[in-house]
Tab-separated table of C-alpha atoms in Angstrom:
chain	number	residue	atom	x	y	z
A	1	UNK	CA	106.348	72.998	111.229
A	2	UNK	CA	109.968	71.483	110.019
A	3	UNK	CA	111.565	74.021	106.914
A	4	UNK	CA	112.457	71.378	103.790
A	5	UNK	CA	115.386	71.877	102.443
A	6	UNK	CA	114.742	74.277	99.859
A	7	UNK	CA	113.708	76.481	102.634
A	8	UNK	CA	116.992	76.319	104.196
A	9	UNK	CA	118.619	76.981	100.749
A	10	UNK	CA	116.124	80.092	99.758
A	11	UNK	CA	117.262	81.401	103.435
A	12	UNK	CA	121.161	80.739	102.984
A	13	UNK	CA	120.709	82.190	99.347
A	14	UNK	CA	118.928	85.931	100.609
A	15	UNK	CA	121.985	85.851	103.473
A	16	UNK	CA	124.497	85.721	100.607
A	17	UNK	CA	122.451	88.760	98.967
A	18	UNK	CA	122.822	90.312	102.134
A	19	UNK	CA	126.089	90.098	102.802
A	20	UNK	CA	127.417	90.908	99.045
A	21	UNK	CA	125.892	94.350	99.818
A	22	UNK	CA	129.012	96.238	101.552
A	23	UNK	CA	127.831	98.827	103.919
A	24	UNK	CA	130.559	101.237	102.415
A	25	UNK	CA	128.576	101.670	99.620
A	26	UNK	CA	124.367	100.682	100.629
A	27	UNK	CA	121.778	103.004	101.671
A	28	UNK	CA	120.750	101.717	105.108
A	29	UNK	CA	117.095	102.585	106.841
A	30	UNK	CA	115.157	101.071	109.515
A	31	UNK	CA	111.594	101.981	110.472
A	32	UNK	CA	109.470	101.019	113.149
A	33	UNK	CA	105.368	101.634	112.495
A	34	UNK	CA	102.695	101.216	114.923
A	35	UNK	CA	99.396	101.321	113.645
A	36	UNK	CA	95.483	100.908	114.384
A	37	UNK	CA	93.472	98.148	111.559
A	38	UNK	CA	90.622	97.319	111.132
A	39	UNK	CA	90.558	94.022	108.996
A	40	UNK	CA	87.394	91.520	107.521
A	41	UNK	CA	88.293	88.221	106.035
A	42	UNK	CA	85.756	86.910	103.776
A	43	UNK	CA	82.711	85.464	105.737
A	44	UNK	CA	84.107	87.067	109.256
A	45	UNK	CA	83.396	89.707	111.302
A	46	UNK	CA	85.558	92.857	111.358
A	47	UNK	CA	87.965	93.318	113.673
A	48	UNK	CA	90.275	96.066	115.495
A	49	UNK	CA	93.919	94.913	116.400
A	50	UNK	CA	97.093	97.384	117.012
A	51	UNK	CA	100.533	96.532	115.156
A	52	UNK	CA	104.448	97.376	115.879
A	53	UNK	CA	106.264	96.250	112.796
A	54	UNK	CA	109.686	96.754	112.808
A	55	UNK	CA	111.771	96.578	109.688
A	56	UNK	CA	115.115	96.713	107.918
A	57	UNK	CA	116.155	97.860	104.619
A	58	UNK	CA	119.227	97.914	102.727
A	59	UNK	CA	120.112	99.412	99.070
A	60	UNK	CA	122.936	99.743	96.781
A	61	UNK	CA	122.517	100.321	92.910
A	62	UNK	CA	121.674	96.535	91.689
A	63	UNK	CA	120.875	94.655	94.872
A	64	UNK	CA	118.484	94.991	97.734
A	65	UNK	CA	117.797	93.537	100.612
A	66	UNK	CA	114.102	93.807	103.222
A	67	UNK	CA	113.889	92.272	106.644
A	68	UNK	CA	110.448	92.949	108.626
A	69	UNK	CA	107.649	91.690	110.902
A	70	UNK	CA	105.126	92.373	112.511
A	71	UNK	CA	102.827	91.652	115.465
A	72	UNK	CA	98.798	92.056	115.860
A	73	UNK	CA	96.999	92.254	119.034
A	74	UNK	CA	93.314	92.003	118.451
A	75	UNK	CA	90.363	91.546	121.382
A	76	UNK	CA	89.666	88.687	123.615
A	77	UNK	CA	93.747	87.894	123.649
A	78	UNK	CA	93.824	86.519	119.771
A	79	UNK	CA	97.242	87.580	118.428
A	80	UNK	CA	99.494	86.915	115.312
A	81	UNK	CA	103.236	87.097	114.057
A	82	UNK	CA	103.839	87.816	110.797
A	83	UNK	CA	107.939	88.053	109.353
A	84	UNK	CA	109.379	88.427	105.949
A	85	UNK	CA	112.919	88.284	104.405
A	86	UNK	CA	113.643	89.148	100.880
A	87	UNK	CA	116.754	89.666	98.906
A	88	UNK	CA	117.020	91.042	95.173
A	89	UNK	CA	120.485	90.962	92.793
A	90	UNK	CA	120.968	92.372	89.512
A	91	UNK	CA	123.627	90.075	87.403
A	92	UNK	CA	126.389	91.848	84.846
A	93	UNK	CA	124.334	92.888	81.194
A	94	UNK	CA	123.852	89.787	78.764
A	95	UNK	CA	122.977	90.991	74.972
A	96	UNK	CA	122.151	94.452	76.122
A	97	UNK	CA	119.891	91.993	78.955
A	98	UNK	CA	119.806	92.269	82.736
A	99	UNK	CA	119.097	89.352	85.008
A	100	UNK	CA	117.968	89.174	88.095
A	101	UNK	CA	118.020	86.906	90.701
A	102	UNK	CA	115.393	87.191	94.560
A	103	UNK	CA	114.515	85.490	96.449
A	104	UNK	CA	111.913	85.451	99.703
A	105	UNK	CA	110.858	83.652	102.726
A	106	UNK	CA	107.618	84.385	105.135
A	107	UNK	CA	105.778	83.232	107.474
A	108	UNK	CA	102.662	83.853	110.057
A	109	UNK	CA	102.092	82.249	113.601
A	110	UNK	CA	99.362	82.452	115.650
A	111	UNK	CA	98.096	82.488	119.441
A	112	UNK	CA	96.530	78.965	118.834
A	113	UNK	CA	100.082	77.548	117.561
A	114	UNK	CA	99.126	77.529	113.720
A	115	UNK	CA	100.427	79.315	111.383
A	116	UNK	CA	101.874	79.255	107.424
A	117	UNK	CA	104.989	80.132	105.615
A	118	UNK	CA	106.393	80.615	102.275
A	119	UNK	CA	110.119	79.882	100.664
A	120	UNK	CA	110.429	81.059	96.743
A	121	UNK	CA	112.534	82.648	93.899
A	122	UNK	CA	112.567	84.106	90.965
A	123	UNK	CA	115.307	84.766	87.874
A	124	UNK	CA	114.141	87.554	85.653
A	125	UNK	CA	115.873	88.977	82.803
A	126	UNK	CA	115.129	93.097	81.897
A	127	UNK	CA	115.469	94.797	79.200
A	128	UNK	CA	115.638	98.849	80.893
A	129	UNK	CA	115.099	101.859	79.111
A	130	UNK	CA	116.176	105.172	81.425
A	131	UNK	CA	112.310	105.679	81.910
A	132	UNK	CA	110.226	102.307	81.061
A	133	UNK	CA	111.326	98.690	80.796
A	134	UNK	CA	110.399	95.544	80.348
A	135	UNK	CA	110.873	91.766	81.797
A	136	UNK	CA	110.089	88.176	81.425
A	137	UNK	CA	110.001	85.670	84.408
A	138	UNK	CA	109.547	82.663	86.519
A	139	UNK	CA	110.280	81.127	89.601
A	140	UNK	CA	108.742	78.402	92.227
A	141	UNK	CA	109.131	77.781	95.576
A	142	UNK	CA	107.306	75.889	98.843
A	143	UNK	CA	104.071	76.859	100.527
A	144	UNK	CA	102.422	75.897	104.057
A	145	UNK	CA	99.410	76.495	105.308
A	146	UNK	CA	100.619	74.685	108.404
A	147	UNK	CA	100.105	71.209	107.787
A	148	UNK	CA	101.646	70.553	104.684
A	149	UNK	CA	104.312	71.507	102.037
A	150	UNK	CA	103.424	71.940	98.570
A	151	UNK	CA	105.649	73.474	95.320
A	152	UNK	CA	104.234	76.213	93.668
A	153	UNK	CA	105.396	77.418	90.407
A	154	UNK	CA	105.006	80.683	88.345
A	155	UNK	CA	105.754	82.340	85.002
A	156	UNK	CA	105.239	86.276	84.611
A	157	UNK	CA	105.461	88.766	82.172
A	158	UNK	CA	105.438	92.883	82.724
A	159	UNK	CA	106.484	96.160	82.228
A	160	UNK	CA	106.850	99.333	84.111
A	161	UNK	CA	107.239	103.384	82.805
A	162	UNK	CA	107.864	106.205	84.881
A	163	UNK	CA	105.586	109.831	84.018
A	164	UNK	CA	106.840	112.367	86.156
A	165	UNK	CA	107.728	112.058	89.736
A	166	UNK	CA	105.538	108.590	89.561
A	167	UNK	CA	105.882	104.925	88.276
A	168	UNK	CA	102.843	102.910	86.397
A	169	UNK	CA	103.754	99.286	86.491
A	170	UNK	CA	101.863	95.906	85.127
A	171	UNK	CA	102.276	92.954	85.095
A	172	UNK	CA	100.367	89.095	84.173
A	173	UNK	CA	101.796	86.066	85.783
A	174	UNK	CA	100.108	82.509	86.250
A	175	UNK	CA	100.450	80.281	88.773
A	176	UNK	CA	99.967	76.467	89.828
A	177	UNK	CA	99.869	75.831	93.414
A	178	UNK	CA	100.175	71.778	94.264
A	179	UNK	CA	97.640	70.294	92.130
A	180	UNK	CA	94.618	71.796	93.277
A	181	UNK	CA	95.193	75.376	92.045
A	182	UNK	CA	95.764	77.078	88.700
A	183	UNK	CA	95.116	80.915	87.743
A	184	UNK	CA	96.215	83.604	86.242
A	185	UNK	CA	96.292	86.939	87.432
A	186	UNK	CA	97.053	90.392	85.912
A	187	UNK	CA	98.257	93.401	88.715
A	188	UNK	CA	99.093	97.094	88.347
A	189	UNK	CA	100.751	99.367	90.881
A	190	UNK	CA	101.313	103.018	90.245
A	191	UNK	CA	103.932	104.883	93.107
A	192	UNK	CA	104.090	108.763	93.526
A	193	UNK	CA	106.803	110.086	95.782
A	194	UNK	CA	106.643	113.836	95.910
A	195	UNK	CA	107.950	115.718	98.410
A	196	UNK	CA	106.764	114.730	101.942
A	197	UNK	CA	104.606	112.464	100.586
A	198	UNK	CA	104.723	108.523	99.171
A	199	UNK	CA	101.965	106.981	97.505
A	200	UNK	CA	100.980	103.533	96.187
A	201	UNK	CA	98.113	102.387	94.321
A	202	UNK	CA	97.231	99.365	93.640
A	203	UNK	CA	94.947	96.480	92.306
A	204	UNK	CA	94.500	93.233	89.994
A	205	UNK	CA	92.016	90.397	88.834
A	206	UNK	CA	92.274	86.640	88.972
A	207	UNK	CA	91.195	84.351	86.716
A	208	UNK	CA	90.772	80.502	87.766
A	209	UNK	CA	91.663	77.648	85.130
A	210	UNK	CA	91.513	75.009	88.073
A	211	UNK	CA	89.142	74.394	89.569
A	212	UNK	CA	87.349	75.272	86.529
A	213	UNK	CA	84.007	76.375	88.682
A	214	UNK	CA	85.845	79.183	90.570
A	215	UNK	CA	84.569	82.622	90.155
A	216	UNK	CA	87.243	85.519	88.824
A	217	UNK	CA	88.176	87.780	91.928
A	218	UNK	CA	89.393	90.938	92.276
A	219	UNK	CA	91.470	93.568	94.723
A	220	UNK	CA	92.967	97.278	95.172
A	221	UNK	CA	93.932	99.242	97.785
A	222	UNK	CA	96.371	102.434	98.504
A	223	UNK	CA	98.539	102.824	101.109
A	224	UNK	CA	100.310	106.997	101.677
A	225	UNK	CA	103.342	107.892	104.002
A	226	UNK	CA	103.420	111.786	104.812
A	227	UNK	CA	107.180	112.777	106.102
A	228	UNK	CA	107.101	115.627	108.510
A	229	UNK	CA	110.654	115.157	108.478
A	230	UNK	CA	113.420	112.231	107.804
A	231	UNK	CA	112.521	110.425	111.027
A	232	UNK	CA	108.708	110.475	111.419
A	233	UNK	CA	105.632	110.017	108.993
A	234	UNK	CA	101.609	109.587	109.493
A	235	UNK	CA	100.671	106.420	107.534
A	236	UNK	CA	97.363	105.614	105.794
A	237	UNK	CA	96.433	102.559	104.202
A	238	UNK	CA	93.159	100.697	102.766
A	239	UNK	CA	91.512	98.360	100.617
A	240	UNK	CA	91.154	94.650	99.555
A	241	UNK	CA	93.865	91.768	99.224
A	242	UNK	CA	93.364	87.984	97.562
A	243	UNK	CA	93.435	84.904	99.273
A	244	UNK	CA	96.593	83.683	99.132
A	245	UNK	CA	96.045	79.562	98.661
A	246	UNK	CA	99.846	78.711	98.942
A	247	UNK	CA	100.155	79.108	102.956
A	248	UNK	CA	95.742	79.058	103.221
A	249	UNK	CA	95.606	82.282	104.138
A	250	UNK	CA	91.679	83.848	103.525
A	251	UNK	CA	91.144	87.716	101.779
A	252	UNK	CA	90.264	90.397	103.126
A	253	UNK	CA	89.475	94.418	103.325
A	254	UNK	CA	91.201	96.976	105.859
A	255	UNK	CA	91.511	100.083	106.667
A	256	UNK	CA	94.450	101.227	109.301
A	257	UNK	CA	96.118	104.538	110.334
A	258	UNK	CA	99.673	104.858	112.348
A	259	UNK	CA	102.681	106.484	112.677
A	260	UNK	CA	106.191	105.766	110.899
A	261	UNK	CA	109.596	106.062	113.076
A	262	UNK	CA	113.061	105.421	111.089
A	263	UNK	CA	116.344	106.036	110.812
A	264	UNK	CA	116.205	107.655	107.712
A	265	UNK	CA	114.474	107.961	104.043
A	266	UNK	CA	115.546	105.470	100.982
A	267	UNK	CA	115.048	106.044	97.940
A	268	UNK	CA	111.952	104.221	97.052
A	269	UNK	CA	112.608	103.269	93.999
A	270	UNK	CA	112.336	99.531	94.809
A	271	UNK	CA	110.411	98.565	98.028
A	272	UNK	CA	110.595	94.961	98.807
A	273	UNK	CA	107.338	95.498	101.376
A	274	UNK	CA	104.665	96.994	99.417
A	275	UNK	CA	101.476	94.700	98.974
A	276	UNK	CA	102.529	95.036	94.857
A	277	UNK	CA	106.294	94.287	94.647
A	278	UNK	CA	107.641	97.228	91.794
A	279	UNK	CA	109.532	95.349	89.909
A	280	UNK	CA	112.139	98.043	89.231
A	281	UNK	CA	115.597	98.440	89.823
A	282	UNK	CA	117.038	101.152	92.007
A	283	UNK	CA	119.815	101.448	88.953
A	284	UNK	CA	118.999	102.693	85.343
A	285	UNK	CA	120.308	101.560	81.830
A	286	UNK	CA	122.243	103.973	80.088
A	287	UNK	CA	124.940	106.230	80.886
A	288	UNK	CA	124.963	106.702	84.695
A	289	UNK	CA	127.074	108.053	86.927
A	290	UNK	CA	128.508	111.781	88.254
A	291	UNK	CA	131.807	113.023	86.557
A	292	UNK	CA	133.196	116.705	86.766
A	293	UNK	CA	135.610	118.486	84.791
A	294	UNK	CA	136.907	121.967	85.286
A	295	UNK	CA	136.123	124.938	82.903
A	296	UNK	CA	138.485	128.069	81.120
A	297	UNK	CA	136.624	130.417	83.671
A	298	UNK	CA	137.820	128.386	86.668
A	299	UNK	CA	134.063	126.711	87.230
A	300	UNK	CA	133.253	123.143	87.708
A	301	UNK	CA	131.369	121.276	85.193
A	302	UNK	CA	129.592	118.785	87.129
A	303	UNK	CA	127.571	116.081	85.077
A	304	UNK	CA	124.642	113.492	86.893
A	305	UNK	CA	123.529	110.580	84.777
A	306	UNK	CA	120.684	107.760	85.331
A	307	UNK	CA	118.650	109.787	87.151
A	308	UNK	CA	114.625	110.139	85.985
A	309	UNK	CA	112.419	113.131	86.769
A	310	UNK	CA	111.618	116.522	85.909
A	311	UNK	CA	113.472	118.460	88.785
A	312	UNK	CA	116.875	117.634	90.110
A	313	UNK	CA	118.309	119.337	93.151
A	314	UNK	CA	122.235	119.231	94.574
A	315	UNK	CA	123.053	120.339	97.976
A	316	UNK	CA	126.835	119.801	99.587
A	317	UNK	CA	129.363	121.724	102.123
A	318	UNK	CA	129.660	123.827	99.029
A	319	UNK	CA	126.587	125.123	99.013
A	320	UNK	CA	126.204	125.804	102.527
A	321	UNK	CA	123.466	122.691	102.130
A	322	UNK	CA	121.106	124.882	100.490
A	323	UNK	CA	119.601	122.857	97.604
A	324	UNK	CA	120.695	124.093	94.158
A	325	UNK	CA	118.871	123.137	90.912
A	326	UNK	CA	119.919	121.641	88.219
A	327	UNK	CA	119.970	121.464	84.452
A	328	UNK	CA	118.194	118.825	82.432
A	329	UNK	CA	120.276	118.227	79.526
A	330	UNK	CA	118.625	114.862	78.321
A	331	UNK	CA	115.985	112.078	79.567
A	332	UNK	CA	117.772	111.437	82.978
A	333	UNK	CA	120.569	113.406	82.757
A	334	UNK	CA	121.516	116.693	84.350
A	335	UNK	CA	124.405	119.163	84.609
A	336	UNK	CA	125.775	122.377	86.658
A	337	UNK	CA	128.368	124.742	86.526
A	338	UNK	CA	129.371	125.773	90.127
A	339	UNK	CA	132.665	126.753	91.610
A	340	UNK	CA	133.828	124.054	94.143
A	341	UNK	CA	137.173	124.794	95.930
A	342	UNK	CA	139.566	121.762	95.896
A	343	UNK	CA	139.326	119.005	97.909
A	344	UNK	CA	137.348	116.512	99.769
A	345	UNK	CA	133.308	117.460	99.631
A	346	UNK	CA	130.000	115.862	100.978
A	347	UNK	CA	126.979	116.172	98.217
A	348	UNK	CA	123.542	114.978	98.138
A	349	UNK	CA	120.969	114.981	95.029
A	350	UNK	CA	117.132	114.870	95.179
A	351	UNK	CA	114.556	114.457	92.243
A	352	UNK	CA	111.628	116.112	92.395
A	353	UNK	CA	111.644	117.101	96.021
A	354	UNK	CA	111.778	113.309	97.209
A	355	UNK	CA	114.266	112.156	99.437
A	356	UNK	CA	117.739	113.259	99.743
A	357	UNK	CA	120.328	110.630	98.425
A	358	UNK	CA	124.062	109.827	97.395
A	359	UNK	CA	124.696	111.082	94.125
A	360	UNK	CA	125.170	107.431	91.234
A	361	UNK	CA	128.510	106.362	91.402
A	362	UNK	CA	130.105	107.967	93.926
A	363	UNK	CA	131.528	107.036	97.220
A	364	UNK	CA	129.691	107.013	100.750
A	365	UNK	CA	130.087	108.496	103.826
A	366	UNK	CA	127.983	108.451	107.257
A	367	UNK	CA	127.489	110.560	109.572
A	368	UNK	CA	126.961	109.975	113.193
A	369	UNK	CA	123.436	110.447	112.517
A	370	UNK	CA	123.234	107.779	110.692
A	371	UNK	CA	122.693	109.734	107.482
A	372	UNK	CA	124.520	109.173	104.277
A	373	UNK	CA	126.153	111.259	101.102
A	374	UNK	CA	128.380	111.233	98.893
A	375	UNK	CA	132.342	112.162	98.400
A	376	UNK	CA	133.235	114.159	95.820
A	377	UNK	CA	137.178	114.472	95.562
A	378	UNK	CA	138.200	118.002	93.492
A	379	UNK	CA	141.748	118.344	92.272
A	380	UNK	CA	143.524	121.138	91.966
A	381	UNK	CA	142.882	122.669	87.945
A	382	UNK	CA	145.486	121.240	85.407
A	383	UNK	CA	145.827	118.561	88.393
């Protein structure tokens, strides 16, 4: 199956994502699952197969980058390879605007040599509130179902808001795949992360202007990762998925359980591999960013900015790593009034007991762990 050249430009154009992302300053995870699923494609009989799928992923404020894959082993030797690459980049404000540019390439192979494969992108321009925002899209690309190339082409309009420690998104895009296909469809996602635990909910409906004759369909699932620490969650995931007519691939339901091994927790606030992309950047409009200034009693004033929830934690060397709460002074901002002693300090936030990450806007460090916070530099006072 020989990759047109718009392929080989979509791949070239998620490695330059890739390597704008410095590692000084990216969040950096890799997970491997292994899992047990139990999958029916319409008009087939269900099936048990066993899964490792490694993957990659890499944050910094307004970019991200996801590199995965998977493999299947089902009964009576039938097998299948599934990968996926995608890259994400927020551009500099226009008119109070943000644009965005991804893009995304996959592909599946299977024990009888066939197989499919997708190369799109998409520019989007946001308009981002600290806690709800809105954007307008489209895109195109090149689909396979493993005999032949056709363009595909979409348009999409949505919106996301967070409420609480989770994130309601929706979204109605239409597409026209070759000349055969033409629908609509309208999704929704909602994402929790509390605590040990990250959920994701989702569904949508399709609605077929060619061929004219078609039938509306429908889909929803959830999918929930337990942490019993930073390295190792149970995962449990179910439901239905659409046909996807771009690379021929049939729908579905499933049902699978497994186990989660990484390096580390991100902060989820973008997640390239979910079965509903959350179209939501890891940044925030507004005033963002952590600033400290010292205080007549000798205290620090320390200020966080662009961060949304209803609980924000700090832990550093400062605190002997015990996690210290903060006050909410306005819609995703925060403050506290420690004493730090001068010099260079480690620190770590965490909204509404998610993961632990680096504070916005300040420096990174790594340990040899593999985990990451941020530097905070204190000056002597009157310094």
């Amino acid at each position: 199956m020989e990759i047109p050249a718009s392929g080989r430009l979509g791949v070239r154009l998620i490695l330059a994502l890739l390597l704008t992302a410095q590692s000084l300053s990216a969040q950096v995870a890799g997970t491997l699952d292994g899992t047990l699923t139990r999958i029916a494609y319409d008009e087939g009989v269900a099936v048990t197969g066993a899964s490792l799928s490694p993957s990659v992923q890499l944050l910094r404020p307004w970019q991200a980058f996801y590199a995965g894959g998977s493999i299947t082993r089902f009964p009576d030797d039938v097998w299948s390879v599934q990968g996926h690459l995608a890259g994400s980049a927020f551009l500099a404000p226009v008119a109070g605007l943000r644009p965005e540019l991804d893009a995304r390439v996959r592909g599946t192979r299977h024990e009888d040599g066939g197989g499919s494969g997708e190369l799109a992108g998409t520019a989007r321009l946001h308009w981002l509130g600290v806690d709800r925002g809105l954007w307008l899209g489209a895109g195109g690309g090149r689909a396979s179902d493993g005999s032949d190339w056709r363009g595909t082409i979409e348009a999409e309009i949505g919106g996301w808001m967070r409420t609480g420690p989770g994130t309601l998104s929706l979204s109605l895009t239409g597409w026209r795949v070759g000349s055969a296909y033409r629908y609509a469809e309208i999704e929704s996602a909602y994402r929790l992360q509390r605590g040990p635990l990250e959920f994701t909910a989702f569904g949508g409906l399709r609605h077929w202007l060619r061929p004219g004759d078609a039938s509306a369909d429908g889909w929803g699932g959830a999918s929930a990762s337990w942490w019993l620490g930073d390295r190792l969650a149970v995962t449990l995931a179910g439901g239905a998925y659409p046909a996807d007519f771009g690379q021929g691939l049939p729908a579905g339901t499933f049902g699978s359980i497994g186990a989660r091994i990484a390096t580390g927790r991100l902060d989820r606030a973008r997640r390239a591999s979910e079965p509903l992309d959350l179209i939501i950047p890891p940044a925030l409009a507004g005033e963002r960013g952590t600033a400290l200034s010292h205080q007549a009693d000798g205290t620090a004033r320390l200020t966080i900015g662009g961060v949304p929830g209803s609980r924000l934690e700090l832990m550093g060397d400062f605190t002997s790593w015990e996690p210290v709460p903060l006050t909410r002074e306005a819609a995703g901002r925060w403050m506290l009034e420690i004493r730090i002693p001068p010099g260079i300090h480690r620190v770590n936030i965490r909204a509404d007991g998610g993961a632990w990450v680096v504070p916005p806007g300040l420096p990174v460090s790594e340990d040899e762990f593999g985990g990451a916070a941020g530097v905070l530099i204190v000056a002597e006072p009157g310094k």
